[in-house]
XYZ file of C-alpha atoms in Angstrom:
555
model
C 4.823 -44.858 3.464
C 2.911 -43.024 6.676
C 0.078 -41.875 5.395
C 0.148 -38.346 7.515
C 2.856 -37.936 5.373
C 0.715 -38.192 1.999
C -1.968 -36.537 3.766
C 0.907 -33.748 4.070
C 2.470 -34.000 0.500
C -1.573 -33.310 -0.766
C -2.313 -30.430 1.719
C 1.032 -28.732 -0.130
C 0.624 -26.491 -3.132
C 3.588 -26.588 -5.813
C 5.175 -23.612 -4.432
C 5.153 -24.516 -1.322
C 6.952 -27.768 -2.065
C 9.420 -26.112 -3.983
C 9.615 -23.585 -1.321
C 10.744 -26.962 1.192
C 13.669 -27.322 -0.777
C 15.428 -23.945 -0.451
C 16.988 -22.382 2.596
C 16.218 -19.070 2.562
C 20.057 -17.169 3.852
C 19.483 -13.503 2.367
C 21.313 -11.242 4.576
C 19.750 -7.792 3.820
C 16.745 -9.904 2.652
C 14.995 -10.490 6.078
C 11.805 -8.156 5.246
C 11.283 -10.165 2.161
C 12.113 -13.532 3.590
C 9.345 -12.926 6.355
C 6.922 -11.774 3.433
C 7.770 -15.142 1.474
C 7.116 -17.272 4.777
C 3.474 -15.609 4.955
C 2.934 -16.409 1.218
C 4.022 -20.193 1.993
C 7.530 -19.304 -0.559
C 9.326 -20.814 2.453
C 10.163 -23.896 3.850
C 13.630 -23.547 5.425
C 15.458 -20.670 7.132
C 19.002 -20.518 7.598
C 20.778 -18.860 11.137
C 22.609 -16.514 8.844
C 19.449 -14.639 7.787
C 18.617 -13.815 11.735
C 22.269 -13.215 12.985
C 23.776 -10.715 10.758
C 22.419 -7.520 10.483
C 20.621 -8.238 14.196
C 20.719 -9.472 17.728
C 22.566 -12.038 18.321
C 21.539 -12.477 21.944
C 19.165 -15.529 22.917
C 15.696 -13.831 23.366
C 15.860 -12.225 20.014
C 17.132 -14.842 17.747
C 13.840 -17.018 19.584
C 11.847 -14.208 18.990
C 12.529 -14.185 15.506
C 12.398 -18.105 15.129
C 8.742 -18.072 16.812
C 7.807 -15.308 14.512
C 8.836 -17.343 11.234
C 7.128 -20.121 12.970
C 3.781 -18.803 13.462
C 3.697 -17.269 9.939
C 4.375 -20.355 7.909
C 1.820 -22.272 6.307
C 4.026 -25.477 5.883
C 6.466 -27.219 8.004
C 9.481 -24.619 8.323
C 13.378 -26.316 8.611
C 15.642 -24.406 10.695
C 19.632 -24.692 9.342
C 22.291 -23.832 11.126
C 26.165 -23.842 10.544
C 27.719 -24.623 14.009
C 30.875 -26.634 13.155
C 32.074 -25.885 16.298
C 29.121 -25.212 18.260
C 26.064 -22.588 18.411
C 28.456 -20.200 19.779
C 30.147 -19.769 16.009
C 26.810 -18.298 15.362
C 25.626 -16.450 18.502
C 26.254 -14.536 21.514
C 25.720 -17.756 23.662
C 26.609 -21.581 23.860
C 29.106 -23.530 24.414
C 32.184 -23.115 22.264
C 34.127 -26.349 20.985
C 37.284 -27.003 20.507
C 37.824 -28.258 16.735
C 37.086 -31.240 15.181
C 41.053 -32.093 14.780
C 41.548 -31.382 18.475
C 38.957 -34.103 18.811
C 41.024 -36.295 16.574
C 43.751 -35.701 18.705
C 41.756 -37.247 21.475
C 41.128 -40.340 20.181
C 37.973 -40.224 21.996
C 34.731 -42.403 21.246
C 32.754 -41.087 24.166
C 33.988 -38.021 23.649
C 32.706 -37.342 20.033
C 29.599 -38.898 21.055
C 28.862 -36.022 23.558
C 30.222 -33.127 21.183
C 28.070 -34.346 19.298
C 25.349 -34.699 21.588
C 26.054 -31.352 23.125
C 25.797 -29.358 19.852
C 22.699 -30.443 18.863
C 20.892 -30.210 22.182
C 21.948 -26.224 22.176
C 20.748 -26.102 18.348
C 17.435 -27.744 18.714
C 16.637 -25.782 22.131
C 16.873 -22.571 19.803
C 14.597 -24.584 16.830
C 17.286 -25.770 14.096
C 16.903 -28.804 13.237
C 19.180 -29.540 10.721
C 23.327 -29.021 11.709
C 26.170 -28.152 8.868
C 28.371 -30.936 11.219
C 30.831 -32.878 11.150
C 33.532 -32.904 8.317
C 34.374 -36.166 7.149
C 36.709 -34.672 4.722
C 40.510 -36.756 4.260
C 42.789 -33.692 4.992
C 45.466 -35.708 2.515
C 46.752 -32.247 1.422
C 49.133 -30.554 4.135
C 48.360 -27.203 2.147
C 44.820 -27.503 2.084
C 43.878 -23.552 3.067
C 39.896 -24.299 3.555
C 39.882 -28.203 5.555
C 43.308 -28.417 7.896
C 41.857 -28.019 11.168
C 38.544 -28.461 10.375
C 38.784 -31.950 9.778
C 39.100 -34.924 12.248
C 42.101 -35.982 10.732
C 44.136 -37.235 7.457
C 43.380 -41.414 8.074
C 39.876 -42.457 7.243
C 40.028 -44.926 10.037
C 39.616 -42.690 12.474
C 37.844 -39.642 10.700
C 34.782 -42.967 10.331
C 35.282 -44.182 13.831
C 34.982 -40.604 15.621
C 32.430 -39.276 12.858
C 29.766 -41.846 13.361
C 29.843 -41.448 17.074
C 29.318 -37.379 16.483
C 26.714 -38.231 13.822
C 25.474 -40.590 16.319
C 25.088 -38.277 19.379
C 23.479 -35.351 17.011
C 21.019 -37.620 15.423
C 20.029 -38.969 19.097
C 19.004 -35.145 20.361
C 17.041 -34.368 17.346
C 18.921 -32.795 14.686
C 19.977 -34.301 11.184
C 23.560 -33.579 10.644
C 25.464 -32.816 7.008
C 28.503 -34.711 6.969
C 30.470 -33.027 4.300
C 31.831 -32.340 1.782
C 30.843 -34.858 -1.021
C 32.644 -36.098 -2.239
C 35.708 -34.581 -0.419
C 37.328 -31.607 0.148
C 40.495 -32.958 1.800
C 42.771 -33.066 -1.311
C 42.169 -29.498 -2.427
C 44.582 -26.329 -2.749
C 41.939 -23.802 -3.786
C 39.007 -22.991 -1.347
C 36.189 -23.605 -2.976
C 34.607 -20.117 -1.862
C 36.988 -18.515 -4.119
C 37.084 -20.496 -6.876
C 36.835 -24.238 -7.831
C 38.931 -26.845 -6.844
C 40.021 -29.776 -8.964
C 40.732 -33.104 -8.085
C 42.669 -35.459 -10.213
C 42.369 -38.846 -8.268
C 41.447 -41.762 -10.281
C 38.560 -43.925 -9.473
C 39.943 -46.422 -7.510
C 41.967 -44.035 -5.006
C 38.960 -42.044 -4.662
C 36.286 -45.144 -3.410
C 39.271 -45.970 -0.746
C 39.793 -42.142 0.451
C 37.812 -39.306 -0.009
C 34.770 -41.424 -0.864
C 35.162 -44.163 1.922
C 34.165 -41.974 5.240
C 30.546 -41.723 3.440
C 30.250 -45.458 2.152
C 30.941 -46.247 6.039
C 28.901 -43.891 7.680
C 25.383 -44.215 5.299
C 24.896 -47.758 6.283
C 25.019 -46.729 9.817
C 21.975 -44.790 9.569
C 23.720 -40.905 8.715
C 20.702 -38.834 7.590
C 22.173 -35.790 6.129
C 25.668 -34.794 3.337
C 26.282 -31.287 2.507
C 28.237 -31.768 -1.310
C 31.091 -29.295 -2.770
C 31.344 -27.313 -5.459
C 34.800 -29.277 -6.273
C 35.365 -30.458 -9.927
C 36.254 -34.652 -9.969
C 36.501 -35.578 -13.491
C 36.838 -39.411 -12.832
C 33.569 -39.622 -11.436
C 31.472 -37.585 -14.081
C 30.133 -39.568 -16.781
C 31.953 -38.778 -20.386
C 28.394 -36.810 -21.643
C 28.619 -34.624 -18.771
C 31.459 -32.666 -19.334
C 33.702 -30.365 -16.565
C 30.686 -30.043 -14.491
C 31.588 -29.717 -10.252
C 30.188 -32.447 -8.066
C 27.429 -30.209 -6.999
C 25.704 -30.110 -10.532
C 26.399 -33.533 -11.786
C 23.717 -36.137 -11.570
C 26.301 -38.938 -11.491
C 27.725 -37.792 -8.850
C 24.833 -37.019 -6.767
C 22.155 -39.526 -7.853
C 23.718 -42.742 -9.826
C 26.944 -42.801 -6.888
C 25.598 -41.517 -3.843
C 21.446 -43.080 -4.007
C 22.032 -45.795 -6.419
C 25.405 -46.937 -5.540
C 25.761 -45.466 -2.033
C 22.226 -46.221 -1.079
C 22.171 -42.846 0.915
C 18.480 -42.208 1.675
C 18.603 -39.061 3.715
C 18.716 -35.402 2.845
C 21.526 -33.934 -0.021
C 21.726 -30.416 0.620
C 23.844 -28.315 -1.605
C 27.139 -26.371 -0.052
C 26.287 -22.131 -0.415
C 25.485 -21.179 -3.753
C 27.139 -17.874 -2.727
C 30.764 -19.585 -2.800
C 32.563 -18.091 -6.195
C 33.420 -21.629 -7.302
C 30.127 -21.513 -8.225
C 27.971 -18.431 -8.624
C 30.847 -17.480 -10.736
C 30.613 -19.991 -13.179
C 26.960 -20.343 -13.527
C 24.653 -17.319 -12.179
C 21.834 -17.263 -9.103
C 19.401 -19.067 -11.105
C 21.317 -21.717 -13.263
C 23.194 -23.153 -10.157
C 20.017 -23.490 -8.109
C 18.435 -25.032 -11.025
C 21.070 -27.815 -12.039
C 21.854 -28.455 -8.268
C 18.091 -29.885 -8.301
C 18.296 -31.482 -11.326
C 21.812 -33.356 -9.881
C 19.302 -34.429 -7.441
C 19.788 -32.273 -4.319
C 16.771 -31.829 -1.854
C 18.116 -28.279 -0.424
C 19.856 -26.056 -1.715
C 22.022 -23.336 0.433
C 20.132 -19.891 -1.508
C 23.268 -17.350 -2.850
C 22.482 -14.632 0.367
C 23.550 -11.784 -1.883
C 20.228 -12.031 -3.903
C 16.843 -11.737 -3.538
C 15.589 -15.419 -2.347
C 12.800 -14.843 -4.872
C 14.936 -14.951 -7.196
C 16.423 -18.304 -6.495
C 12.412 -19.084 -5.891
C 11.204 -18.283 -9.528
C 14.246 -20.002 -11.007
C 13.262 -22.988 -9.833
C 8.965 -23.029 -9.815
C 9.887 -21.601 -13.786
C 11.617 -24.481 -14.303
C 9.346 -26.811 -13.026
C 6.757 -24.881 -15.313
C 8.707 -25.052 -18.237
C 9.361 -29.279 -17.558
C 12.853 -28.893 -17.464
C 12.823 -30.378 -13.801
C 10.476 -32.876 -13.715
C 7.456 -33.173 -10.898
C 8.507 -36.270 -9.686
C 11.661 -35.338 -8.598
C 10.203 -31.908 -6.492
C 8.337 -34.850 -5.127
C 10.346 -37.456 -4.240
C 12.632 -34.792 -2.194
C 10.053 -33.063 -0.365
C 8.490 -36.674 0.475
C 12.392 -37.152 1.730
C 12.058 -34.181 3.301
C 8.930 -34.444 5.620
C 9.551 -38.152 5.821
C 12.950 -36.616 8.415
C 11.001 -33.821 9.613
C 8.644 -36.234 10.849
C 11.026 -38.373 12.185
C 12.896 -35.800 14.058
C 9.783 -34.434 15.212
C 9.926 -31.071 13.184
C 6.937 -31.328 11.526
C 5.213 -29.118 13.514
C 5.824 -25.200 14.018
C 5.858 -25.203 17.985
C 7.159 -21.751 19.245
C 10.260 -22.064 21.374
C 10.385 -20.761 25.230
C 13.452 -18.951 25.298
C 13.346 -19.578 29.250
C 14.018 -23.526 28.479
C 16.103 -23.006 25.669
C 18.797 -20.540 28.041
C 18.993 -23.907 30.294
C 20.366 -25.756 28.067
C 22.571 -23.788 25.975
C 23.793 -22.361 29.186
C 24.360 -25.643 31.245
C 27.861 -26.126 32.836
C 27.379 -30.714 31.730
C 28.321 -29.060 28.050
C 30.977 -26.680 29.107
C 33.118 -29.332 31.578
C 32.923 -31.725 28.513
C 33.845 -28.777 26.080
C 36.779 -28.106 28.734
C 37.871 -32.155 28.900
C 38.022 -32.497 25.108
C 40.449 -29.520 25.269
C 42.354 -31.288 27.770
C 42.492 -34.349 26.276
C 43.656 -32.812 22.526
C 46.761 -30.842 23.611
C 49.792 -32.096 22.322
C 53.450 -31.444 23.050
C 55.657 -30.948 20.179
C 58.908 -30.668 21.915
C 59.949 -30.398 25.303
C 63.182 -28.482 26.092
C 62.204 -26.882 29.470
C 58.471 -27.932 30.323
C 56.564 -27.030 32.284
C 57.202 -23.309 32.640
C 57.774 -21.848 36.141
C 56.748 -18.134 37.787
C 59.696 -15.929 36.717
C 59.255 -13.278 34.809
C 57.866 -13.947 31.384
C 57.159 -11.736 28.071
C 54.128 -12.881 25.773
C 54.589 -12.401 22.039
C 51.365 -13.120 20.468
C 50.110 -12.486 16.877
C 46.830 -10.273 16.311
C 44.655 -11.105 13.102
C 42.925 -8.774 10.674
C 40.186 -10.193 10.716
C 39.360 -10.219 13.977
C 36.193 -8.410 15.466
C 34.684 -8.970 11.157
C 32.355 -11.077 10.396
C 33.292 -14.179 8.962
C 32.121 -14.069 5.078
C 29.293 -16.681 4.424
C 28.660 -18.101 8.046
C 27.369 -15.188 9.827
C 29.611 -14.671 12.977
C 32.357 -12.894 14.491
C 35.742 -13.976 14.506
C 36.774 -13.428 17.872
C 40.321 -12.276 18.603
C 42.093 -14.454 21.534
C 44.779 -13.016 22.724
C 43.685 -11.083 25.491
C 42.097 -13.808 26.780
C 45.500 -15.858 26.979
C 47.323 -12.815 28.357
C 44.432 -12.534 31.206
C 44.150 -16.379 31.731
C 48.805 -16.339 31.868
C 47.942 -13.883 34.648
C 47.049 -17.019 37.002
C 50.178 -18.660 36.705
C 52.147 -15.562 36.248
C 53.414 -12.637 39.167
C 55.636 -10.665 36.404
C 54.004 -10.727 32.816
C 54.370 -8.667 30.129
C 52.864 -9.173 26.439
C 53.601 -7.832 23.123
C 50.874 -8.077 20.064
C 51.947 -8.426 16.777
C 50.104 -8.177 13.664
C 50.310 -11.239 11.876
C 51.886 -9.978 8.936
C 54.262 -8.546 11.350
C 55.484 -4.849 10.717
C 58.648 -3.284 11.140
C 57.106 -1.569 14.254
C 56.256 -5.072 15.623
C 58.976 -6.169 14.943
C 61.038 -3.546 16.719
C 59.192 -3.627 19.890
C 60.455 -7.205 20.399
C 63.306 -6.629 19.247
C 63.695 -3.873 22.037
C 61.999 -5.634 24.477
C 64.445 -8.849 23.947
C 67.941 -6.888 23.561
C 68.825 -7.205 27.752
C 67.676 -10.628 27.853
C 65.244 -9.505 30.957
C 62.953 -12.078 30.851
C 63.371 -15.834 32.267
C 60.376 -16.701 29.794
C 59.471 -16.406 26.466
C 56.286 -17.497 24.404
C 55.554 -16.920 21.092
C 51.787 -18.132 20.636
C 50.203 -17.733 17.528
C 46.567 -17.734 16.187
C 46.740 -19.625 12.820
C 42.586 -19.324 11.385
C 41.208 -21.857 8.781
C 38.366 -19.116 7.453
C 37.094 -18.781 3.915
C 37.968 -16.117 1.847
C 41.308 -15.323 3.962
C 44.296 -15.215 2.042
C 46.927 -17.241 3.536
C 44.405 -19.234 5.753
C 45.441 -22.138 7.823
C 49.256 -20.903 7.423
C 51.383 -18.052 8.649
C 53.439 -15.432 6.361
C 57.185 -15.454 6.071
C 57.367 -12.459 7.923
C 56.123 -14.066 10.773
C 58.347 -17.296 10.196
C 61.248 -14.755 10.550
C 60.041 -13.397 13.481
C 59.267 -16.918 15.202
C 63.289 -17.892 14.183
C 64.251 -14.432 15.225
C 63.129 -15.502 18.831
C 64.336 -18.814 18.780
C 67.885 -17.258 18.015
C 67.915 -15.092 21.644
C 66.418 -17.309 23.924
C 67.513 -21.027 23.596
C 63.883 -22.009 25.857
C 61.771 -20.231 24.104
C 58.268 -21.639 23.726
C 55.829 -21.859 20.560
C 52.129 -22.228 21.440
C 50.025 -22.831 18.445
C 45.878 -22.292 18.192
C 45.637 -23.687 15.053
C 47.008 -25.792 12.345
C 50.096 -27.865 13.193
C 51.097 -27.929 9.650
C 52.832 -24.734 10.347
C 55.519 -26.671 11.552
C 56.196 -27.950 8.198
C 57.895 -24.115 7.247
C 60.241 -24.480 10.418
C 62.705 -25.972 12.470
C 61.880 -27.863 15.763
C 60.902 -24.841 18.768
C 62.622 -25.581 22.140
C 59.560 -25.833 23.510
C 55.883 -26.541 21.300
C 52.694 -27.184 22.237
C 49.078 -27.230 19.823
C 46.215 -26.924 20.163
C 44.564 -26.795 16.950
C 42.417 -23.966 17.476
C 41.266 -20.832 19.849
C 38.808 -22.481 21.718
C 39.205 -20.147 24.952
C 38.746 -24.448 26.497
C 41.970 -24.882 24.284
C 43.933 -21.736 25.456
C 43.197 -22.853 29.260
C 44.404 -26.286 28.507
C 47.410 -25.465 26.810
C 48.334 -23.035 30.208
C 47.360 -26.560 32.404
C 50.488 -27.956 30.068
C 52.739 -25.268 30.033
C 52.185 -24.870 33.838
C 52.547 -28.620 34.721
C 48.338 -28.487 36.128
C 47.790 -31.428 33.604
C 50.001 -33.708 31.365
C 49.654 -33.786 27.564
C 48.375 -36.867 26.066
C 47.302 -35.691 22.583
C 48.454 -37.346 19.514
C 48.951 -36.086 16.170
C 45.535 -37.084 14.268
C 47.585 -35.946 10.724
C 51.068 -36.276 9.571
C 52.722 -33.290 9.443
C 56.052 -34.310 8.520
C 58.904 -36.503 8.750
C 59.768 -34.866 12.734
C 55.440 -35.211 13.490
C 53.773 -37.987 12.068
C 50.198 -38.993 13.216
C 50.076 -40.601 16.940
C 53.691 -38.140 17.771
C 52.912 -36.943 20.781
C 55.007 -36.148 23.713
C 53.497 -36.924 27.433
C-alpha cells in the first residue's frame, strides 16, 4: 500500500470520504453543489451538473471546473458521459461515429485511437473518469436502449475491439466504465423507464453477457458502470427480486471475488425509473453501497444532500459498515493516484482548445466513418449528377436535450442536404416528420407523381436515446412511406444513420447503404459511397436477419 495514500485516507474526515463516493449530477442544484464542494460534501462532479442550465462553450465549462477545483478540500473526480466523444456533451470536440460503426470496421488500431482520442479531449477539460465503451452483447434485435450503441452482437469481437478502446483511454489518463454489468444486450425495456428482466440461466450468461468483462478485467480494465437490470439466476435465493445494481452477489461475491475486478464499480444513474421508482433517492443510494459500489451516479432531480445524508446516516446508524466506506475510497485514491488526479491543478483552457480542437482526432474520426459504411444492396451504385429529390425524416426530439446525459440532440438533415450539394447541380429535398403526416406525406406524393427526378433517396435518422418511445426503430407510418417510394422509382436509394435492424420490418431497397449513426463523419462517408469517392468495405458487426447476417457486406 503507498503510504501517501494512507497519509491521504487519515487527512480525510468521514464526510469527506463518503463525499468521494458520490457524483454530484444535480441539474438545478449547481449553487448547492458548489456550497457542498467548500464544505468538503464533494468528491466527484459529473459534466451534466456544468452543461445544462449553462455554457456549453470551452472557456466556461474550464472556468467552472477550475472553480470546483480550487474550492475542494479533497481530491475532486471529474465524470463525464462521452460515449461518442466530448462533443455529446459540449459545444466542441470531436464527434465519433458509434461504437457499432466501429464494429463494422473491424479495426484494432482503429479502436485504439477512438479510444485514445476521447480521452485526450476529456482529460484536457479535467474528467478523469469516461462512461465508455459498451461491452454489452446486443443478442436482442429489438433491444430499444443498446442497438447501435454497442460494438456488436458476437463477444469475440465486442472483447477484441473493447480492450483496445479501454486500452487507448486508460493510456491518456482517464479510467473508463465498460458497461453495463452484467449486460444490457438481451433487454426489451430500457432500463430508464423501467426495469428490465433477464431470464438466461447461469451457464448462458458466464459465456455471453458476462464473458466481455471476465476477458477484459484480467487485462488490466479499471472501471464497470452496472445496470439497474433484474437477473434472477445470479442473485442468491435470500436475496430476493433485487436488480443487479443492489445485489451484493452480483456486485461483490461475482464481480471481486469471482471476477477478481479490482478497479472502480460505479453505479448506472440513480435517476433512471427502473430504479428511483422502485426504491426512493435515499434507499437506492444506500443499498447500491452496501452491493458494494464505490460511486454512485446521484438521482439529478434531488438535492445531492439528500443522497449525502442518506448515506453518512447510514454509516451512523451501522447499517453500512466503516470498512467498506474505506476500502472504496482507498480504491478510489489508489486510481486517482495512479492516473495522476490526485491533485486539484486548474486547467488552461488555452492548452485544453489544442487538443480538443486538433485536426490528428478529426481525420481519424473521418477514417473510422469511412471504414464502417456498408452497402446493403446495390441496384444502381454509385449515384450520378442528374437531378435528384432528398426525402429525409426530421425527429422530435431534435434541438431537446437528451434526458439524463446533458446534451443536445442535434438534427442532421440539413447537414446532408448541404454536404449532397457537392455532388449535386439539381437538388431538391423534402423533410418529413418521422411519424410522417398526411401533409408529409402528400408533398412526396406530389413531388413524385411526374416522375421528374433521375434520383431518389430516402435517408433516415433512426436515434437509440433513452426515454424515446420507439427508439432505435422507425413507425409503420414511415415503413409505408419508405415502400411507397420503392413502388415509383425502381432505383430508389435508402440511406440509414442508425440502426440496421430496421431492415428487419422491410423488403430489400434497390439501393441501401448504413451507417449506424449521424456522425456528420458518417453522413460525408456515406455521400463518398453513394458518389463512387470511396468504396464500401464495412461489414455487418450484428445479424440482422436471414438477407444481413454479420460480415454481409457489399464492396
Amino acid at each position: 500500500m503507498d503510504s501517501s495514500i494512507e497519509k491521504r485516507m487519515d487527512q480525510l474526515t468521514l464526510e469527506q470520504k463518503i463525499a468521494q463516493m458520490i457524483v454530484v449530477r444535480g441539474h438545478d442544484f449547481a449553487q448547492k453543489a458548489g456550497q457542498m464542494n467548500a464544505e468538503g460534501r464533494i468528491g466527484a462532479v459529473g459534466a451534466v451538473l456544468f452543461t445544462t442550465k449553462g455554457s456549453r462553450q470551452l472557456e466556461d465549462v474550464v472556468s467552472w471546473i477550475n472553480e470546483f477545483k480550487s474550492a475542494a478540500s479533497a481530491p475532486l473526480l471529474f465524470y463525464l458521459d462521452a460515449k461518442n466523444g466530448i462533443a455529446d456533451a459540449f459545444h466542441l470536440g470531436t464527434s465519433f461515429p458509434s461504437l457499432m460503426a466501429l464494429g463494422a470496421t473491424r479495426s484494432k488500431e482503429l479502436a485504439f485511437k477512438m479510444g485514445s482520442c476521447i480521452a485526450k479531449e476529456a482529460r484536457a477539460l479535467g474528467f478523469g473518469m469516461v462512461s465508455n465503451t459498451v461491452v454489452d452483447v446486443n443478442s436482442n434485435p429489438d433491444n430499444p436502449i443498446i442497438n447501435t450503441r454497442a460494438i456488436s452482437d458476437r463477444v469475440e469481437l465486442i472483447v477484441e475491439l473493447a480492450a483496445e478502446i479501454i486500452r487507448g483511454m486508460q493510456e491518456a489518463g482517464v479510467v473508463p466504465t465498460a458497461k453495463h454489468f452484467p449486460g444490457h444486450g438481451d433487454t426489451q425495456v430500457d432500463s430508464h423507464v423501467a426495469m428490465p428482466m433477464v431470464e438466461r440461466d447461469k451457464d448462458y450468461l458466464m459465456e455471453v453477457d458476462l464473458k466481455p468483462y471476465r476477458e477484459l478485467i484480467p487485462k488490466g480494465l479499471m472501471g464497470i458502470m452496472t445496470a439497474h437490470i433484474l437477473y434472477p439466476a445470479l442473485l442468491a435465493p435470500d436475496e430476493g427480486k433485487v436488480p443487479a445494481t443492489l445485489s451484493r452477489t452480483i456486485m461483490t461475491d461475482l464481480l471481486r471475488d469471482v471476477f477478481g475486478f479490482q478497479g472502480l464499480l460505479i453505479s448506472d444513474s440513480l435517476t433512471m425509473r427502473g430504479i428511483k421508482t422502485h426504491y426512493g433517492i435515499e434507499r437506492s443510494a444506500v443499498l447500491a453501497v452496501k452491493a458494494g459500489h464505490d460511486l454512485i451516479l446521484q438521482d439529478y432531480e434531488s438535492d445531492p444532500a439528500i443522497t449525502f445524508k442518506a448515506l453518512y446516516d447510514a454509516v451512523q446508524a451501522g447499517e453500512i459498515a466503516i470498512g467498506q466506506i474505506e476500502s472504496s475510497v482507498r480504491r478510489i485514491l489508489q486510481v486517482k493516484h495512479r492516473f495522476n488526479l490526485l491533485h486539484n491543478d486548474p486547467i488552461d483552457w488555452k492548452e485544453a482548445m489544442n487538443i480538443v480542437n486538433c485536426p490528428e482526432h478529426a481525420a481519424i474520426a473521418a477514417e473510422i466513418a469511412d471504414k464502417s459504411v456498408t452497402v446493403l444492396e446495390n441496384a444502381s451504385l454509385p449515384l450520378t449528377n442528374k437531378k435528384t429529390l432528398l426525402i429525409a425524416t426530421v425527429g422530435a426530439e431534435e434541438g431537446m436535450e437528451a434526458e439524463d446525459l446533458g446534451y443536445v440532440v442535434k438534427g442532421k438533415s440539413a447537414y446532408l442536404h448541404n454536404r449532397m450539394m457537392k455532388y449535386i447541380s439539381e437538388l431538391e429535398m423534402i423533410a418529413v416528420k418521422e411519424y410522417p403526416t398526411e401533409e408529409d406525406i402528400a408533398k412526396v406524393r406530389r413531388a413524385m407523381t411526374d416522375n421528374r427526378y433521375d434520383h431518389v433517396i430516402y435517408a433516415t435518422f433512426v436515434r437509440v436515446l433513452s426515454y424515446k418511445e420507439g427508439s432505435g426503430t422507425v413507425p409503420q407510418s414511415q415503413l409505408e412511406l419508405i415502400s411507397f417510394i420503392q413502388d415509383r422509382h425502381a432505383d430508389a436509394a435508402m440511406l440509414i444513420f442508425g440502426s440496421p435492424y430496421i431492415m428487419r420490418k422491410m423488403s430489400p431497397y434497390p439501393n441501401c447503404i448504413c451507417a449506424y449513426g449521424d456522425c456528420v463523419y458518417s453522413i460525408d462517408a456515406v455521400l463518398k459511397v453513394l458518389y463512387g469517392t470511396i468504396k464500401a468495405t464495412g461489414k455487418l458487426p450484428v445479424t440482422v436477419n436471414e438477407n444481413y447476417q454479420f460480415g454481409y457486406g457489399l464492396s
